[in-house]
């Protein structure tokens, strides 16, 4: 008898034992004389169920999880005998968490063999690039603009406008730089996409090249992501061998080649100009703007800098049309966003939904509340530079503008949940500490302000002159907001001030009997 | 030692730089490879790096010191990086870190004890399975004392 099983080799799945499970299944199959094929797919994003094993049976993909190595034999027996297994979750795509999503960018992640070009094409891959090859550069840029695609790296700038700008530059060399630095705590969607469907990103980059006249692409991947780096490297090779990258793509006369560059453990290198310096082999300090990278970017040449998800969303837009894509979403936030449920959450994972879904739906309906079962206290939206929100704010829709009106931001779509045990003054201290450690050092408000901020919150934590020190933190935040060159120093006040505003009780430390 | 003899690490530098066509923009890649090979970036390599890539020694120094990844002194046989960022904090990363470190009697800022180097790291992209840690090249989700100990032992073998 033969059997096909899917066992993810996504880093998160590996972190809870997927490799051991795959090995145990292979060994158990040998003992049973079973002809077992194990496909190493990406993760479906139901991370609390990892390692999630899928059986490709007569009724489609059936899920089991979380599987441990010692259950391998019993699992194979149950599948072969057609009996119920305690870990059976039914048809994978009928699981509510997955069924209630709108997967466009992540349509293939967890479904296909990430390194099989054949599998990729069978699931709609390369359709966008094929269309782009017969379009003009201007019409490609226009399609991306009309789709309403905004940058997924945090700032939400319209990708089509950026592409048009690069397209219009008269230069012999231009570059497409994919920002895969994904340094924000609470985010892992870029990583999951690169590991689960790397061809989609490469296809999006090639389309960006056709749209702007760039012939070189670089993916800058943080060194904390060794699995993604190796997956991407193999994907570049496989797509090149199939003729979809490199010189004269499929006889079109167009060239596009892609290489990978590793980061080296610096959060600031996610900021685009710092990333460009890093790719040039320099210290990752921030460059002053103007000029913007679209005019003078990598090696001084016009450069598109886009986040992984921005680029990986382009293929579906070209394949299905701008109209199709912009149907999703609300207001000026069009399409879908890959939300990431992280931290103290029962069902952590990846939820791709149209913009407009509320924070509560994500945390409660999808996420099932806190992991500890204790009451919810706060969530941080959009990474370390994003605001903390309170229970009262959970009905806000995930929409760039609606969040901005409430002093919050969507960022890269991460939601980090905290239960009632969190000390928000301690989180404010951490925000300053992180900024102090990761500041590139170029401007004083950030470099010095963050250190002073940390020290001042430490005084508050010790109960020293609390009221005066809270006021001092306010002043420091104003200085950093107004005087920083980039959003690292400019936005660090956001988590700090939201914590003070929404959770003042955490800052009212019993004052020490000062030895003054 | 005759003055013409090259130190082994200098030879490594020349080979590594040559593999990247002695291109200055490839400095970070060269440094990564060098560190993978000999465990750190020795001070003694800086002149050779500068020469091969046509950079000044100050430029090479500047880059080595800017990035957290590069070490200028040897670390232990096993590197343990426990995530200190928000999502992991929400699941007790601080207590876990303290527990492990106190057992080894060290502090977090790159302390090496018994062949193990502990380093802080800010997010490993495993925030839904917090707390996360990286032991050697092994990513660990829902980390706790026993799982870290087991991974440290495994990596030390
Ligand atoms: C401190 C800082 C860190 C950033 N980190 C990232 C990152 O890790 N990934 C990313 O795509 N954008 C990051 N950004 C945003 C980039 O500067 C830039 O806006 C983005 O890569 C542009 O691509 P997009 O328009 O597709 O979002 C960061 C910005 C700042 C100020
Ligand atoms: S705000 Fe901070 S990170 Fe940004 S340029 Fe200034 S010092 Fe560098
Ligand atoms: S915050 Fe720890 S892995 Fe992301």
XYZ file of N, CA and C and ligand atoms in Angstrom, chain A residues 268 271 284-287 435 438-447 480 483-490, ligand 2:
86
model
N 17.543 47.766 13.171
C 17.431 48.975 12.358
C 17.603 48.666 10.870
N 14.796 49.157 8.460
C 14.500 50.484 7.902
C 15.177 50.520 6.533
N 24.876 49.665 9.229
C 23.472 49.910 8.902
C 22.920 51.183 9.495
N 23.566 52.307 9.204
C 23.018 53.573 9.697
C 21.974 54.083 8.703
N 21.066 54.899 9.225
C 19.973 55.408 8.412
C 20.479 56.547 7.533
N 19.988 56.614 6.291
C 20.357 57.722 5.400
C 19.303 58.822 5.532
N 14.962 50.283 22.098
C 15.396 51.388 21.240
C 16.855 51.741 21.535
N 19.041 49.063 19.920
C 18.989 48.914 18.468
C 19.139 50.222 17.690
N 19.215 51.338 18.384
C 19.395 52.623 17.706
C 20.652 52.596 16.848
N 20.588 53.202 15.662
C 21.782 53.206 14.803
C 22.763 54.271 15.263
N 22.326 55.156 16.157
C 23.224 56.119 16.758
C 23.426 57.394 15.981
N 22.699 57.540 14.875
C 22.960 58.694 14.027
C 22.422 60.006 14.610
N 21.278 59.942 15.301
C 20.756 61.201 15.841
C 20.581 61.158 17.361
N 20.785 62.304 17.983
C 20.827 62.388 19.441
C 19.504 62.065 20.141
N 18.359 62.571 19.654
C 17.119 62.309 20.391
C 16.893 60.820 20.604
N 17.222 60.028 19.599
C 17.020 58.589 19.700
C 18.123 57.950 20.540
N 19.358 58.260 20.232
C 20.483 57.603 20.885
C 20.508 57.890 22.385
N 11.774 62.935 21.251
C 12.085 61.841 20.326
C 11.159 61.869 19.118
N 12.206 65.036 17.032
C 13.583 65.252 16.600
C 14.305 64.068 16.006
N 13.648 62.895 15.900
C 14.363 61.726 15.390
C 14.349 61.695 13.868
N 15.416 61.162 13.329
C 15.552 61.097 11.872
C 14.655 60.019 11.269
N 14.466 58.921 11.976
C 13.623 57.859 11.425
C 12.633 57.376 12.473
N 11.789 56.405 12.059
C 10.701 55.955 12.920
C 11.167 55.137 14.125
N 12.427 54.727 14.158
C 12.905 53.989 15.331
C 12.803 54.887 16.563
N 13.459 56.018 16.503
C 13.347 56.973 17.603
C 12.000 57.679 17.589
N 11.462 57.878 16.392
C 10.225 58.637 16.251
C 8.990 57.932 16.782
S 16.008 57.727 15.042
Fe 17.491 56.294 15.955
S 17.641 54.637 14.486
Fe 16.659 56.359 13.403
S 18.366 57.493 12.466
Fe 18.095 58.407 14.485
S 19.524 57.254 15.799
Fe 19.272 56.061 13.936
